[in-house]
mmCIF file of C-alpha atoms and ligand atoms in Angstrom:
data_model
loop_
_atom_site.group_PDB
_atom_site.id
_atom_site.type_symbol
_atom_site.label_atom_id
_atom_site.label_comp_id
_atom_site.label_asym_id
_atom_site.label_seq_id
_atom_site.Cartn_x
_atom_site.Cartn_y
_atom_site.Cartn_z
ATOM 1 C CA MET A 273 11.748 31.871 32.820
ATOM 2 C CA TYR A 274 8.077 31.559 31.760
ATOM 3 C CA ASN A 275 5.429 32.639 34.271
ATOM 4 C CA HIS A 276 2.257 31.714 32.415
ATOM 5 C CA ILE A 277 3.040 28.498 30.572
ATOM 6 C CA LYS A 278 5.035 25.362 31.171
ATOM 7 C CA VAL A 279 7.664 24.596 28.566
ATOM 8 C CA THR A 280 9.408 21.268 28.030
ATOM 9 C CA PRO A 281 11.939 21.490 25.064
ATOM 10 C CA ASN A 282 12.134 18.260 22.957
ATOM 11 C CA LYS A 283 15.275 16.302 22.422
ATOM 12 C CA ASN A 284 18.059 18.426 20.757
ATOM 13 C CA ASN A 285 15.823 21.419 21.148
ATOM 14 C CA VAL A 286 13.812 20.593 18.096
ATOM 15 C CA GLY A 287 10.444 22.077 19.101
ATOM 16 C CA ALA A 288 8.945 22.200 22.686
ATOM 17 C CA ILE A 289 5.880 20.995 24.367
ATOM 18 C CA ILE A 290 3.834 23.753 26.083
ATOM 19 C CA GLU A 291 1.205 23.258 28.878
ATOM 20 C CA ALA A 292 -1.474 26.018 28.752
ATOM 21 C CA GLU A 293 -5.206 26.193 28.109
ATOM 22 C CA LEU A 294 -5.506 27.832 24.910
ATOM 23 C CA SER A 295 -9.229 28.378 25.109
ATOM 24 C CA LYS A 296 -8.479 30.746 27.845
ATOM 25 C CA PHE A 297 -5.617 32.591 26.269
ATOM 26 C CA ASN A 298 -4.634 36.131 27.258
ATOM 27 C CA ASN A 299 -1.848 38.464 26.325
ATOM 28 C CA ASP A 300 0.620 37.152 28.704
ATOM 29 C CA ILE A 301 0.187 33.618 27.526
ATOM 30 C CA ILE A 302 0.368 34.639 23.767
ATOM 31 C CA GLU A 303 3.732 36.685 24.430
ATOM 32 C CA GLU A 304 5.338 33.720 26.067
ATOM 33 C CA VAL A 305 3.995 31.355 23.457
ATOM 34 C CA LYS A 306 5.685 33.623 20.698
ATOM 35 C CA ASP A 307 9.020 33.698 22.622
ATOM 36 C CA VAL A 308 8.991 29.846 22.724
ATOM 37 C CA LEU A 309 8.003 29.585 19.248
ATOM 38 C CA ALA A 310 10.881 31.997 18.161
ATOM 39 C CA GLU A 311 13.320 29.896 20.084
ATOM 40 C CA TYR A 312 12.310 26.353 19.129
ATOM 41 C CA GLY A 313 10.598 26.946 15.668
ATOM 42 C CA VAL A 314 7.558 24.615 16.551
ATOM 43 C CA VAL A 315 5.462 24.134 19.591
ATOM 44 C CA PHE A 316 2.884 21.555 20.571
ATOM 45 C CA PHE A 317 -0.173 21.614 23.009
ATOM 46 C CA ARG A 318 -2.096 18.590 24.023
ATOM 47 C CA ASN A 319 -5.703 18.214 25.578
ATOM 48 C CA GLN A 320 -7.094 21.434 24.203
ATOM 49 C CA ARG A 321 -10.828 22.380 23.655
ATOM 50 C CA LEU A 322 -10.810 24.741 20.818
ATOM 51 C CA ASP A 323 -14.050 25.392 18.803
ATOM 52 C CA SER A 324 -13.663 26.896 15.498
ATOM 53 C CA GLU A 325 -14.358 30.417 16.568
ATOM 54 C CA THR A 326 -11.923 30.312 19.491
ATOM 55 C CA TYR A 327 -9.223 28.585 17.219
ATOM 56 C CA ILE A 328 -9.551 31.518 14.756
ATOM 57 C CA LYS A 329 -9.395 34.109 17.550
ATOM 58 C CA PHE A 330 -6.299 32.471 18.979
ATOM 59 C CA ALA A 331 -4.686 32.252 15.470
ATOM 60 C CA LYS A 332 -5.302 35.977 14.831
ATOM 61 C CA GLN A 333 -2.947 36.768 17.878
ATOM 62 C CA PHE A 334 -0.028 35.749 15.633
ATOM 63 C CA GLY A 335 -1.019 38.019 12.581
ATOM 64 C CA PRO A 336 -3.395 38.389 9.802
ATOM 65 C CA LEU A 337 -4.801 35.102 8.682
ATOM 66 C CA ALA A 338 -3.739 33.872 5.186
ATOM 67 C CA GLU A 339 -6.068 31.939 2.809
ATOM 68 C CA TYR A 340 -4.803 28.915 1.194
ATOM 69 C CA PRO A 341 -4.690 29.370 -2.658
ATOM 70 C CA MET A 342 -5.262 25.700 -3.587
ATOM 71 C CA LEU A 343 -8.229 24.545 -1.653
ATOM 72 C CA LYS A 344 -11.556 26.058 -0.317
ATOM 73 C CA GLY A 345 -11.960 26.539 3.406
ATOM 74 C CA LEU A 346 -14.257 24.817 5.929
ATOM 75 C CA GLU A 347 -17.981 25.624 5.711
ATOM 76 C CA GLY A 348 -18.794 28.825 7.471
ATOM 77 C CA TYR A 349 -15.075 29.310 8.467
ATOM 78 C CA SER A 350 -13.113 30.070 5.247
ATOM 79 C CA GLU A 351 -9.934 30.681 7.357
ATOM 80 C CA ILE A 352 -9.732 27.043 8.307
ATOM 81 C CA THR A 353 -8.520 24.457 5.687
ATOM 82 C CA VAL A 354 -9.556 20.844 6.191
ATOM 83 C CA VAL A 355 -6.447 18.677 5.838
ATOM 84 C CA GLU A 356 -7.580 15.159 5.674
ATOM 85 C CA LYS A 357 -6.665 11.659 4.481
ATOM 86 C CA LYS A 358 -9.562 9.253 3.972
ATOM 87 C CA PRO A 359 -9.468 5.501 4.528
ATOM 88 C CA ASN A 360 -8.206 3.681 1.416
ATOM 89 C CA GLU A 361 -6.556 6.825 -0.013
ATOM 90 C CA GLU A 362 -2.967 6.168 -0.804
ATOM 91 C CA ILE A 363 -1.589 9.673 -1.361
ATOM 92 C CA MET A 364 -1.418 11.962 1.674
ATOM 93 C CA PHE A 365 -1.827 15.636 1.352
ATOM 94 C CA GLY A 366 1.456 17.464 1.814
ATOM 95 C CA GLU A 367 3.591 14.245 2.062
ATOM 96 C CA GLY A 368 7.410 14.923 1.674
ATOM 97 C CA TRP A 369 9.590 17.493 3.422
ATOM 98 C CA HIS A 370 8.380 21.051 2.832
ATOM 99 C CA THR A 371 7.459 24.307 4.311
ATOM 100 C CA ASP A 372 4.055 25.858 3.428
ATOM 101 C CA SER A 373 3.240 27.938 0.311
ATOM 102 C CA THR A 374 6.870 29.010 -0.461
ATOM 103 C CA TYR A 375 5.671 29.699 -4.039
ATOM 104 C CA THR A 376 3.762 32.789 -2.819
ATOM 105 C CA LYS A 377 5.164 36.224 -2.768
ATOM 106 C CA GLU A 378 4.730 36.412 0.993
ATOM 107 C CA PRO A 379 4.695 32.800 2.338
ATOM 108 C CA PRO A 380 2.725 32.471 5.634
ATOM 109 C CA ARG A 381 4.837 32.874 8.525
ATOM 110 C CA PHE A 382 3.000 30.490 10.734
ATOM 111 C CA THR A 383 0.899 27.333 10.166
ATOM 112 C CA MET A 384 -1.151 25.614 12.834
ATOM 113 C CA LEU A 385 -2.870 22.292 12.853
ATOM 114 C CA TYR A 386 -5.616 21.288 15.278
ATOM 115 C CA SER A 387 -6.332 17.558 15.363
ATOM 116 C CA ILE A 388 -9.867 16.435 14.921
ATOM 117 C CA LYS A 389 -9.473 12.771 13.862
ATOM 118 C CA THR A 390 -6.276 10.856 14.168
ATOM 119 C CA PRO A 391 -5.211 7.252 13.505
ATOM 120 C CA GLU A 392 -3.909 5.099 16.498
ATOM 121 C CA LYS A 393 -1.206 7.025 18.466
ATOM 122 C CA GLY A 394 2.149 6.665 16.896
ATOM 123 C CA LYS A 395 0.874 6.556 13.280
ATOM 124 C CA GLY A 396 0.414 9.561 11.094
ATOM 125 C CA ASN A 397 3.046 11.493 13.056
ATOM 126 C CA THR A 398 4.158 14.867 11.644
ATOM 127 C CA MET A 399 7.890 15.069 11.462
ATOM 128 C CA PHE A 400 9.504 18.441 11.989
ATOM 129 C CA ALA A 401 13.140 19.352 11.038
ATOM 130 C CA SER A 402 14.699 22.376 12.754
ATOM 131 C CA GLN A 403 16.257 24.762 10.274
ATOM 132 C CA TYR A 404 17.813 26.659 13.002
ATOM 133 C CA LYS A 405 19.887 23.506 13.836
ATOM 134 C CA SER A 406 20.507 22.822 10.125
ATOM 135 C CA TYR A 407 21.799 26.351 9.534
ATOM 136 C CA GLU A 408 23.834 26.501 12.825
ATOM 137 C CA THR A 409 25.672 23.316 11.875
ATOM 138 C CA LEU A 410 26.736 24.250 8.369
ATOM 139 C CA ASP A 411 30.433 24.920 7.994
ATOM 140 C CA GLU A 412 31.433 28.580 7.888
ATOM 141 C CA LYS A 413 32.356 28.384 4.193
ATOM 142 C CA THR A 414 28.946 27.216 3.106
ATOM 143 C CA LYS A 415 27.176 29.837 5.500
ATOM 144 C CA LYS A 416 29.164 32.572 3.676
ATOM 145 C CA LYS A 417 28.347 31.109 0.259
ATOM 146 C CA ILE A 418 24.494 30.941 0.818
ATOM 147 C CA GLU A 419 24.253 34.251 2.762
ATOM 148 C CA ASN A 420 22.825 36.151 -0.178
ATOM 149 C CA LEU A 421 21.530 33.380 -2.276
ATOM 150 C CA LYS A 422 17.927 33.121 -3.462
ATOM 151 C CA ALA A 423 15.836 30.225 -4.818
ATOM 152 C CA LEU A 424 12.969 29.769 -7.175
ATOM 153 C CA PHE A 425 10.002 28.067 -5.660
ATOM 154 C CA SER A 426 6.997 26.748 -7.574
ATOM 155 C CA ALA A 427 3.646 25.441 -6.580
ATOM 156 C CA ASP A 428 4.320 22.852 -9.411
ATOM 157 C CA GLY A 429 7.370 21.480 -7.494
ATOM 158 C CA PRO A 430 7.765 17.842 -6.395
ATOM 159 C CA ILE A 431 5.015 17.965 -3.683
ATOM 160 C CA SER A 432 2.252 19.113 -6.075
ATOM 161 C CA LYS A 433 1.180 15.478 -6.798
ATOM 162 C CA THR A 434 0.103 15.065 -3.128
ATOM 163 C CA ARG A 435 -2.619 17.607 -3.569
ATOM 164 C CA LYS A 436 -4.380 15.814 -6.284
ATOM 165 C CA ASN A 437 -7.293 14.090 -4.303
ATOM 166 C CA ARG A 438 -8.143 17.318 -2.374
ATOM 167 C CA VAL A 439 -7.781 19.575 -5.393
ATOM 168 C CA ASP A 440 -10.091 17.254 -7.420
ATOM 169 C CA GLU A 441 -12.637 17.487 -4.696
ATOM 170 C CA LYS A 442 -12.578 21.081 -3.627
ATOM 171 C CA GLY A 443 -9.878 22.989 -5.604
ATOM 172 C CA THR A 444 -10.079 26.486 -6.391
ATOM 173 C CA GLY A 445 -9.054 26.159 -10.119
ATOM 174 C CA ILE A 446 -5.812 27.926 -9.837
ATOM 175 C CA ASP A 447 -3.055 26.506 -12.103
ATOM 176 C CA PRO A 448 0.007 25.583 -9.870
ATOM 177 C CA LYS A 449 2.302 26.437 -12.723
ATOM 178 C CA SER A 450 1.253 30.088 -12.249
ATOM 179 C CA LEU A 451 2.378 30.238 -8.797
ATOM 180 C CA ASN A 452 6.147 30.925 -8.424
ATOM 181 C CA ALA A 453 8.304 33.124 -6.134
ATOM 182 C CA ILE A 454 11.874 33.912 -5.414
ATOM 183 C CA HIS A 455 13.166 33.988 -1.683
ATOM 184 C CA PRO A 456 16.379 34.281 0.152
ATOM 185 C CA ILE A 457 17.467 30.781 1.460
ATOM 186 C CA VAL A 458 18.638 32.249 4.655
ATOM 187 C CA ARG A 459 16.149 33.709 6.948
ATOM 188 C CA LYS A 460 16.590 35.656 10.213
ATOM 189 C CA ASN A 461 13.997 35.553 12.985
ATOM 190 C CA GLU A 462 12.747 39.132 13.773
ATOM 191 C CA ARG A 463 12.178 38.312 17.430
ATOM 192 C CA ASN A 464 15.579 36.871 18.335
ATOM 193 C CA ASN A 465 17.682 37.196 15.152
ATOM 194 C CA LYS A 466 18.354 33.386 14.977
ATOM 195 C CA LYS A 467 19.202 32.478 11.397
ATOM 196 C CA SER A 468 17.582 29.459 9.663
ATOM 197 C CA LEU A 469 17.981 27.716 6.331
ATOM 198 C CA TYR A 470 14.899 28.218 4.009
ATOM 199 C CA LEU A 471 14.835 25.653 1.259
ATOM 200 C CA SER A 472 11.672 23.679 0.818
ATOM 201 C CA PRO A 473 12.289 20.439 -0.910
ATOM 202 C CA GLY A 474 8.793 20.112 -2.016
ATOM 203 C CA HIS A 475 8.889 23.466 -3.955
ATOM 204 C CA ALA A 476 12.459 24.524 -4.586
ATOM 205 C CA ILE A 477 13.350 24.416 -8.309
ATOM 206 C CA LYS A 478 16.692 25.986 -8.471
ATOM 207 C CA ILE A 479 19.104 28.285 -6.781
ATOM 208 C CA CYS A 480 19.328 31.610 -8.650
ATOM 209 C CA ASP A 481 22.494 33.059 -10.196
ATOM 210 C CA LEU A 482 24.298 29.694 -10.236
ATOM 211 C CA ASP A 483 24.692 27.533 -13.244
ATOM 212 C CA GLU A 484 22.449 24.486 -13.517
ATOM 213 C CA ASN A 485 25.003 22.049 -12.300
ATOM 214 C CA GLU A 486 26.152 24.001 -9.272
ATOM 215 C CA SER A 487 22.635 24.801 -8.346
ATOM 216 C CA LYS A 488 21.688 21.074 -8.477
ATOM 217 C CA THR A 489 24.747 20.022 -6.379
ATOM 218 C CA LEU A 490 24.258 22.737 -3.761
ATOM 219 C CA MET A 491 20.483 21.973 -3.441
ATOM 220 C CA LYS A 492 21.238 18.245 -3.050
ATOM 221 C CA ARG A 493 23.875 18.883 -0.291
ATOM 222 C CA LEU A 494 21.736 21.344 1.669
ATOM 223 C CA MET A 495 18.529 19.188 1.191
ATOM 224 C CA ASP A 496 20.419 15.977 2.494
ATOM 225 C CA HIS A 497 21.880 18.012 5.400
ATOM 226 C CA GLN A 498 18.605 19.751 6.476
ATOM 227 C CA VAL A 499 16.727 16.658 7.465
ATOM 228 C CA LYS A 500 19.537 14.905 9.342
ATOM 229 C CA ASP A 501 18.025 12.755 12.207
ATOM 230 C CA GLU A 502 19.462 15.099 14.912
ATOM 231 C CA PHE A 503 17.428 17.897 13.659
ATOM 232 C CA VAL A 504 14.155 15.967 13.449
ATOM 233 C CA TYR A 505 11.412 15.452 15.935
ATOM 234 C CA GLY A 506 8.132 13.463 15.264
ATOM 235 C CA PHE A 507 4.881 14.573 16.912
ATOM 236 C CA GLU A 508 2.477 11.905 17.912
ATOM 237 C CA TRP A 509 -1.111 12.957 17.343
ATOM 238 C CA GLU A 510 -4.223 12.225 19.310
ATOM 239 C CA PRO A 511 -7.427 14.354 18.897
ATOM 240 C CA ASN A 512 -7.437 17.868 20.384
ATOM 241 C CA CYS A 513 -3.693 18.611 19.958
ATOM 242 C CA LEU A 514 -2.428 21.801 18.349
ATOM 243 C CA ALA A 515 0.848 22.119 16.582
ATOM 244 C CA LEU A 516 2.059 25.647 15.757
ATOM 245 C CA TRP A 517 5.172 26.314 13.734
ATOM 246 C CA SER A 518 7.136 28.949 11.909
ATOM 247 C CA ASN A 519 7.464 28.208 8.259
ATOM 248 C CA TYR A 520 10.771 30.086 8.192
ATOM 249 C CA SER A 521 12.351 27.940 10.938
ATOM 250 C CA VAL A 522 11.273 24.323 10.401
ATOM 251 C CA LEU A 523 10.466 21.945 7.702
ATOM 252 C CA HIS A 524 7.521 19.507 8.107
ATOM 253 C CA ASN A 525 6.577 16.033 6.740
ATOM 254 C CA PRO A 526 3.398 14.004 7.593
ATOM 255 C CA THR A 527 4.098 10.293 7.764
ATOM 256 C CA ASN A 528 1.941 8.292 5.426
ATOM 257 C CA ASP A 529 1.834 4.938 7.417
ATOM 258 C CA PHE A 530 -1.725 4.341 8.193
ATOM 259 C CA ASN A 531 -5.177 3.438 6.556
ATOM 260 C CA ALA A 532 -7.666 5.481 8.558
ATOM 261 C CA HIS A 533 -9.495 8.814 8.400
ATOM 262 C CA ARG A 534 -7.203 11.556 9.651
ATOM 263 C CA VAL A 535 -8.707 15.114 9.908
ATOM 264 C CA MET A 536 -6.776 18.290 10.756
ATOM 265 C CA HIS A 537 -7.998 21.878 10.775
ATOM 266 C CA ARG A 538 -5.225 24.154 9.411
ATOM 267 C CA ILE A 539 -4.845 27.852 9.773
ATOM 268 C CA THR A 540 -1.994 29.844 8.221
ATOM 269 C CA VAL A 541 -0.952 33.228 9.495
ATOM 270 C CA GLN A 542 0.548 35.867 7.143
HETATM 271 FE FE1 FE2 B 172 2.424 21.614 4.929
#
């Protein structure tokens, strides 16, 4: 089915591994990668050789780049955010299930992480939960109920405490309480019309137009459902890997189970 890349879906079709040399990307490769991404929600590449310039060029093939409102970028490459955990730090940036920047009016469609420094293999995995699978497996009554519901998302939601170390160091000074947005909780992929559940546990405050109790109960039920084991895949990092995901189709959660320096270069696409 794919002529320019080799694709191996993960267990339960939660993401796929792609073999391709990204430093030599061309249109054919990009179009096929976009198809695989739309199908599985997240894709992984190992053994890459991406310098920052080529990485940015590659990322631009997916849309205009977004700047992260909470942290300043890499020196000379403001489009790249350094996501790191230093030895002896306890908190890990972005720990907990979430999808990126849902508190902005137009949350970034895609996020990619390129690994620079990683702990021993098997530690610091990033977990992904397919929200295609989570939507598909809801009962029909629930699907109908949530079809037109929207939720309020805030940068001051449960995940905000994990940003503390990095914001103290190189924050932009923006008050997280000032960043809020309302979005539908069911999304449709524009490439293949697949629907997904869009409810970031790290940022969702309430479901709009429901009373407080009903909102709480429904959020709890959906949030328990959306990270069930059968929807989850954990990617084992080593240096020079790229993970690329659609924020509308998967949740992610980095595992904080190591004491070492872990450095990722992140780019988000609008
Ligand atoms: Fe994240």
